[in-house]
mmCIF file of C-alpha atoms in Angstrom:
data_model
loop_
_atom_site.group_PDB
_atom_site.id
_atom_site.type_symbol
_atom_site.label_atom_id
_atom_site.label_comp_id
_atom_site.label_asym_id
_atom_site.label_seq_id
_atom_site.Cartn_x
_atom_site.Cartn_y
_atom_site.Cartn_z
ATOM 1 C CA MET O 209 28.843 -8.587 -5.186
ATOM 2 C CA ASN O 210 29.890 -6.152 -7.879
ATOM 3 C CA VAL O 211 27.261 -3.544 -8.729
ATOM 4 C CA ALA O 212 28.221 -3.589 -12.402
ATOM 5 C CA LYS O 213 27.434 -7.300 -12.578
ATOM 6 C CA THR O 214 24.117 -7.083 -10.770
ATOM 7 C CA GLY O 215 22.869 -3.956 -12.535
ATOM 8 C CA TYR O 216 20.648 -2.928 -9.626
ATOM 9 C CA ARG O 217 20.898 -1.030 -6.371
ATOM 10 C CA VAL O 218 18.808 -1.053 -3.191
ATOM 11 C CA PHE O 219 18.073 2.215 -1.419
ATOM 12 C CA SER O 220 16.270 2.802 1.856
ATOM 13 C CA ALA O 221 14.048 5.680 2.840
ATOM 14 C CA ASN O 222 14.272 7.125 6.328
ATOM 15 C CA SER O 223 10.686 6.709 7.539
ATOM 16 C CA SER O 224 11.592 4.600 10.572
ATOM 17 C CA ALA O 225 14.252 2.380 12.098
ATOM 18 C CA ALA O 226 12.258 -0.650 10.938
ATOM 19 C CA CYS O 227 12.605 0.522 7.328
ATOM 20 C CA THR O 228 16.395 0.750 7.607
ATOM 21 C CA GLU O 229 16.570 -2.632 9.324
ATOM 22 C CA LEU O 230 14.442 -4.249 6.619
ATOM 23 C CA ALA O 231 16.618 -2.748 3.883
ATOM 24 C CA LYS O 232 19.780 -4.058 5.563
ATOM 25 C CA LYS O 233 18.369 -7.570 5.836
ATOM 26 C CA ILE O 234 17.352 -7.521 2.170
ATOM 27 C CA THR O 235 20.772 -6.365 0.991
ATOM 28 C CA GLU O 236 22.521 -8.961 3.175
ATOM 29 C CA ARG O 237 20.338 -11.680 1.668
ATOM 30 C CA LEU O 238 21.063 -10.435 -1.861
ATOM 31 C CA GLY O 239 24.769 -9.945 -1.200
ATOM 32 C CA VAL O 240 24.858 -6.299 -2.269
ATOM 33 C CA GLU O 241 25.639 -3.063 -0.498
ATOM 34 C CA LEU O 242 22.921 -0.644 0.535
ATOM 35 C CA GLY O 243 22.783 2.405 -1.718
ATOM 36 C CA LYS O 244 24.302 5.574 -0.331
ATOM 37 C CA SER O 245 21.721 8.305 0.191
ATOM 38 C CA VAL O 246 20.698 10.837 2.813
ATOM 39 C CA VAL O 247 17.056 11.446 3.703
ATOM 40 C CA PHE O 248 16.321 14.043 6.367
ATOM 41 C CA GLN O 249 13.898 16.737 7.472
ATOM 42 C CA GLU O 250 14.709 20.418 7.211
ATOM 43 C CA SER O 251 13.993 22.771 10.107
ATOM 44 C CA ASN O 252 10.676 23.683 8.464
ATOM 45 C CA ARG O 253 9.760 19.943 8.164
ATOM 46 C CA GLU O 254 10.476 19.799 4.427
ATOM 47 C CA THR O 255 11.938 16.504 3.217
ATOM 48 C CA ARG O 256 15.311 16.531 1.476
ATOM 49 C CA VAL O 257 16.932 13.619 -0.378
ATOM 50 C CA ASP O 258 20.540 13.478 -1.571
ATOM 51 C CA VAL O 259 21.690 10.490 -3.642
ATOM 52 C CA LYS O 260 25.408 10.005 -2.975
ATOM 53 C CA GLU O 261 26.325 7.734 -5.907
ATOM 54 C CA SER O 262 25.707 7.293 -9.617
ATOM 55 C CA VAL O 263 22.600 5.319 -10.612
ATOM 56 C CA ARG O 264 22.683 5.981 -14.338
ATOM 57 C CA GLY O 265 21.204 3.112 -16.339
ATOM 58 C CA GLN O 266 20.587 0.938 -13.271
ATOM 59 C CA THR O 267 17.474 -0.663 -11.806
ATOM 60 C CA ILE O 268 16.744 0.811 -8.383
ATOM 61 C CA PHE O 269 14.717 -0.699 -5.543
ATOM 62 C CA ILE O 270 13.404 1.731 -2.899
ATOM 63 C CA ILE O 271 12.471 0.134 0.426
ATOM 64 C CA GLN O 272 9.791 2.154 2.206
ATOM 65 C CA THR O 273 7.705 1.026 5.138
ATOM 66 C CA ILE O 274 4.800 3.155 6.298
ATOM 67 C CA PRO O 275 4.934 4.292 9.968
ATOM 68 C CA ARG O 276 2.326 6.344 11.801
ATOM 69 C CA ASP O 277 3.477 9.510 10.029
ATOM 70 C CA VAL O 278 2.054 8.353 6.722
ATOM 71 C CA ASN O 279 2.290 11.613 4.792
ATOM 72 C CA THR O 280 5.984 12.124 5.613
ATOM 73 C CA ALA O 281 6.750 8.589 4.431
ATOM 74 C CA ILE O 282 4.884 9.234 1.184
ATOM 75 C CA MET O 283 6.829 12.439 0.539
ATOM 76 C CA GLU O 284 10.110 10.624 1.218
ATOM 77 C CA LEU O 285 9.181 7.996 -1.352
ATOM 78 C CA LEU O 286 8.055 10.538 -3.948
ATOM 79 C CA ILE O 287 11.107 12.777 -3.557
ATOM 80 C CA MET O 288 13.555 9.860 -3.600
ATOM 81 C CA ALA O 289 11.905 8.398 -6.707
ATOM 82 C CA TYR O 290 12.062 11.779 -8.449
ATOM 83 C CA ALA O 291 15.707 12.259 -7.445
ATOM 84 C CA LEU O 292 16.584 8.853 -8.920
ATOM 85 C CA LYS O 293 14.569 9.625 -12.050
ATOM 86 C CA THR O 294 16.445 12.874 -12.631
ATOM 87 C CA SER O 295 19.688 10.940 -12.017
ATOM 88 C CA CYS O 296 18.856 8.807 -15.089
ATOM 89 C CA ALA O 297 17.989 5.543 -13.322
ATOM 90 C CA LYS O 298 16.666 2.954 -15.779
ATOM 91 C CA ASN O 299 13.895 1.451 -13.626
ATOM 92 C CA ILE O 300 12.640 2.533 -10.201
ATOM 93 C CA ILE O 301 10.806 -0.132 -8.213
ATOM 94 C CA GLY O 302 9.101 0.717 -4.937
ATOM 95 C CA VAL O 303 8.970 -1.998 -2.263
ATOM 96 C CA ILE O 304 6.036 -0.937 -0.061
ATOM 97 C CA PRO O 305 4.870 -3.744 2.253
ATOM 98 C CA TYR O 306 1.774 -1.777 3.305
ATOM 99 C CA PHE O 307 0.339 0.511 0.660
ATOM 100 C CA PRO O 308 -1.047 3.674 2.310
ATOM 101 C CA TYR O 309 -4.525 5.055 1.610
ATOM 102 C CA SER O 310 -5.560 1.672 0.190
ATOM 103 C CA LYS O 311 -8.809 1.792 2.189
ATOM 104 C CA GLN O 312 -9.782 5.030 0.454
ATOM 105 C CA CYS O 313 -10.386 3.253 -2.846
ATOM 106 C CA LYS O 314 -14.093 4.017 -3.236
ATOM 107 C CA MET O 315 -16.104 7.193 -3.633
ATOM 108 C CA ARG O 316 -17.641 8.242 -0.317
ATOM 109 C CA LYS O 317 -20.135 11.074 -0.335
ATOM 110 C CA ARG O 318 -18.466 14.038 -2.029
ATOM 111 C CA GLY O 319 -14.937 12.967 -1.200
ATOM 112 C CA SER O 320 -12.378 11.502 -3.558
ATOM 113 C CA ILE O 321 -10.609 8.239 -4.363
ATOM 114 C CA VAL O 322 -7.333 9.070 -2.638
ATOM 115 C CA CYS O 323 -5.740 5.727 -3.560
ATOM 116 C CA LYS O 324 -6.075 6.619 -7.248
ATOM 117 C CA LEU O 325 -4.489 10.015 -6.567
ATOM 118 C CA LEU O 326 -1.509 8.391 -4.835
ATOM 119 C CA ALA O 327 -1.062 5.936 -7.707
ATOM 120 C CA SER O 328 -0.890 8.843 -10.151
ATOM 121 C CA MET O 329 1.598 10.697 -7.954
ATOM 122 C CA LEU O 330 3.907 7.682 -7.775
ATOM 123 C CA ALA O 331 3.861 7.285 -11.543
ATOM 124 C CA LYS O 332 4.532 10.988 -12.044
ATOM 125 C CA ALA O 333 7.457 10.881 -9.599
ATOM 126 C CA GLY O 334 9.157 8.205 -11.688
ATOM 127 C CA LEU O 335 8.236 4.812 -10.232
ATOM 128 C CA THR O 336 7.929 2.108 -12.893
ATOM 129 C CA HIS O 337 6.869 -0.823 -10.698
ATOM 130 C CA ILE O 338 5.789 -1.467 -7.111
ATOM 131 C CA ILE O 339 5.869 -4.545 -4.899
ATOM 132 C CA THR O 340 3.342 -4.545 -2.071
ATOM 133 C CA MET O 341 1.404 -7.002 0.084
ATOM 134 C CA ASP O 342 -2.295 -7.673 0.685
ATOM 135 C CA LEU O 343 -3.925 -4.683 -0.971
ATOM 136 C CA HIS O 344 -7.252 -3.787 0.606
ATOM 137 C CA GLN O 345 -8.941 -4.586 -2.726
ATOM 138 C CA LYS O 346 -7.458 -6.381 -5.731
ATOM 139 C CA GLU O 347 -9.049 -3.817 -8.036
ATOM 140 C CA ILE O 348 -6.636 -1.180 -6.726
ATOM 141 C CA GLN O 349 -4.051 -2.562 -9.172
ATOM 142 C CA GLY O 350 -6.113 -0.988 -11.950
ATOM 143 C CA PHE O 351 -5.342 2.488 -10.573
ATOM 144 C CA PHE O 352 -1.710 2.188 -11.648
ATOM 145 C CA SER O 353 -0.250 2.820 -15.081
ATOM 146 C CA PHE O 354 2.657 0.434 -14.356
ATOM 147 C CA PRO O 355 2.912 -3.186 -13.116
ATOM 148 C CA VAL O 356 1.983 -4.043 -9.530
ATOM 149 C CA ASP O 357 3.040 -7.195 -7.642
ATOM 150 C CA ASN O 358 0.433 -7.803 -4.957
ATOM 151 C CA LEU O 359 2.040 -10.472 -2.760
ATOM 152 C CA ARG O 360 0.288 -12.497 -0.059
ATOM 153 C CA ALA O 361 1.405 -12.696 3.567
ATOM 154 C CA SER O 362 -0.724 -15.741 4.435
ATOM 155 C CA PRO O 363 1.935 -18.404 3.590
ATOM 156 C CA PHE O 364 4.417 -16.769 5.966
ATOM 157 C CA LEU O 365 1.815 -16.324 8.714
ATOM 158 C CA ILE O 366 0.759 -19.958 8.450
ATOM 159 C CA GLN O 367 4.383 -21.098 8.528
ATOM 160 C CA TYR O 368 5.007 -18.964 11.610
ATOM 161 C CA ILE O 369 1.967 -20.423 13.404
ATOM 162 C CA GLN O 370 2.980 -23.984 12.604
ATOM 163 C CA GLU O 371 6.618 -23.553 13.627
ATOM 164 C CA GLU O 372 6.444 -21.109 16.543
ATOM 165 C CA ILE O 373 3.191 -22.027 18.324
ATOM 166 C CA PRO O 374 3.426 -25.601 19.678
ATOM 167 C CA ASP O 375 -0.235 -25.999 20.694
ATOM 168 C CA TYR O 376 -1.843 -24.169 17.788
ATOM 169 C CA ARG O 377 -4.058 -27.253 17.231
ATOM 170 C CA ASN O 378 -6.095 -26.149 20.235
ATOM 171 C CA ALA O 379 -6.850 -22.780 18.645
ATOM 172 C CA ILE O 380 -9.760 -21.607 16.531
ATOM 173 C CA ILE O 381 -9.908 -19.107 13.690
ATOM 174 C CA VAL O 382 -12.360 -16.250 14.330
ATOM 175 C CA ALA O 383 -13.788 -13.962 11.642
ATOM 176 C CA LYS O 384 -14.670 -10.605 13.154
ATOM 177 C CA SER O 385 -17.569 -10.166 10.716
ATOM 178 C CA PRO O 386 -19.385 -12.158 8.017
ATOM 179 C CA ALA O 387 -17.453 -10.152 5.430
ATOM 180 C CA ALA O 388 -14.181 -11.636 6.747
ATOM 181 C CA ALA O 389 -15.503 -15.210 6.804
ATOM 182 C CA LYS O 390 -14.052 -16.147 3.424
ATOM 183 C CA ARG O 391 -10.538 -15.095 4.396
ATOM 184 C CA ALA O 392 -10.816 -16.751 7.801
ATOM 185 C CA GLN O 393 -12.047 -19.962 6.174
ATOM 186 C CA SER O 394 -8.916 -20.018 4.004
ATOM 187 C CA TYR O 395 -6.712 -19.970 7.124
ATOM 188 C CA ALA O 396 -8.886 -22.523 8.928
ATOM 189 C CA GLU O 397 -8.730 -25.004 6.046
ATOM 190 C CA ARG O 398 -4.957 -24.792 5.662
ATOM 191 C CA LEU O 399 -4.349 -25.084 9.401
ATOM 192 C CA ARG O 400 -7.139 -27.660 9.836
ATOM 193 C CA LEU O 401 -8.762 -25.655 12.603
ATOM 194 C CA GLY O 402 -12.333 -24.760 13.504
ATOM 195 C CA LEU O 403 -13.961 -21.567 12.307
ATOM 196 C CA ALA O 404 -16.119 -19.078 14.220
ATOM 197 C CA VAL O 405 -17.866 -16.040 12.761
ATOM 198 C CA ILE O 406 -19.017 -13.067 14.824
ATOM 199 C CA HIS O 407 -22.440 -11.992 13.599
ATOM 200 C CA GLY O 408 -23.974 -8.645 14.330
ATOM 201 C CA GLU O 409 -25.865 -5.793 12.829
ATOM 202 C CA ALA O 410 -23.557 -3.749 10.649
ATOM 203 C CA GLN O 411 -23.205 -0.155 11.742
ATOM 204 C CA CYS O 412 -23.260 2.133 8.728
ATOM 205 C CA ALA O 413 -20.567 4.735 8.995
ATOM 206 C CA GLU O 414 -21.303 8.291 7.996
ATOM 207 C CA SER O 415 -19.034 7.902 4.977
ATOM 208 C CA ASP O 416 -21.108 4.941 3.763
ATOM 209 C CA MET O 417 -24.431 6.750 3.816
ATOM 210 C CA ALA O 418 -26.096 7.564 0.522
ATOM 211 C CA ASP O 419 -25.176 10.974 -0.800
ATOM 212 C CA GLY O 420 -27.228 13.458 -2.787
ATOM 213 C CA ARG O 421 -26.310 12.037 -6.180
ATOM 214 C CA HIS O 422 -29.067 9.427 -5.864
ATOM 215 C CA SER O 423 -31.691 11.773 -4.415
ATOM 216 C CA PRO O 424 -34.831 12.728 -6.399
ATOM 217 C CA PRO O 425 -34.818 16.182 -7.968
ATOM 218 C CA CYS O 426 -36.320 19.035 -6.025
ATOM 219 C CA VAL O 427 -39.971 19.932 -6.690
ATOM 220 C CA ARG O 428 -40.269 23.220 -8.510
ATOM 221 C CA ASN O 429 -43.376 25.405 -8.745
ATOM 222 C CA THR O 430 -44.533 25.798 -12.308
ATOM 223 C CA THR O 431 -47.224 27.887 -13.953
ATOM 224 C CA GLY O 432 -47.893 25.358 -16.681
ATOM 225 C CA HIS O 433 -51.160 23.677 -17.618
ATOM 226 C CA THR O 434 -53.174 22.703 -14.546
ATOM 227 C CA GLY O 435 -53.705 19.214 -15.882
ATOM 228 C CA LEU O 436 -49.959 18.547 -16.340
ATOM 229 C CA GLU O 437 -48.034 17.179 -13.376
ATOM 230 C CA LEU O 438 -44.312 17.731 -13.402
ATOM 231 C CA PRO O 439 -41.877 15.906 -11.068
#
């Protein structure tokens, strides 16, 4: 398919072999060629990106999966997006099946909301849209200053179970905790299976403990009136 007619290009980061394979399958399905770029690590572990073709005025899709080396994958995505931005791409859309740091979307103790930081970094690098799947919380979409497509994997998982597992009718859906019961019930209803919920006493992690912001103020010694009690 002619690039001039489509008006978009698909590029792949170099985070893993699975990322390259996914990008090739997407381009084959779309009938376009994979964008020419080089993503590699310098001897000092710095990430370098070279775009080998013109992207001026085009819509660009960047395919980036997240392997175990999360931070390297993030830097690849940021640097590639910035390289395409400085090459005058019209729109830069990130296709990120699993969005990293999505579990760090709440304030814990005196930490930070890292997911909000990453959203700001992506916008600053030049991304104008992202496509992801099953964000840890729907409210994460509010961290971004550009549109977010939060797709669902459940239809594909249900289709896979129905087509690839012959005796799935003998199975049961198990929720690992009461908090996951609602999601498990959705699968159980669509597959017409039984539902089991594992109950237990929740173990509060150290990060979930109350911090000092809700503590009472310290008692201070005062030399005021003896009949006046100060907190």
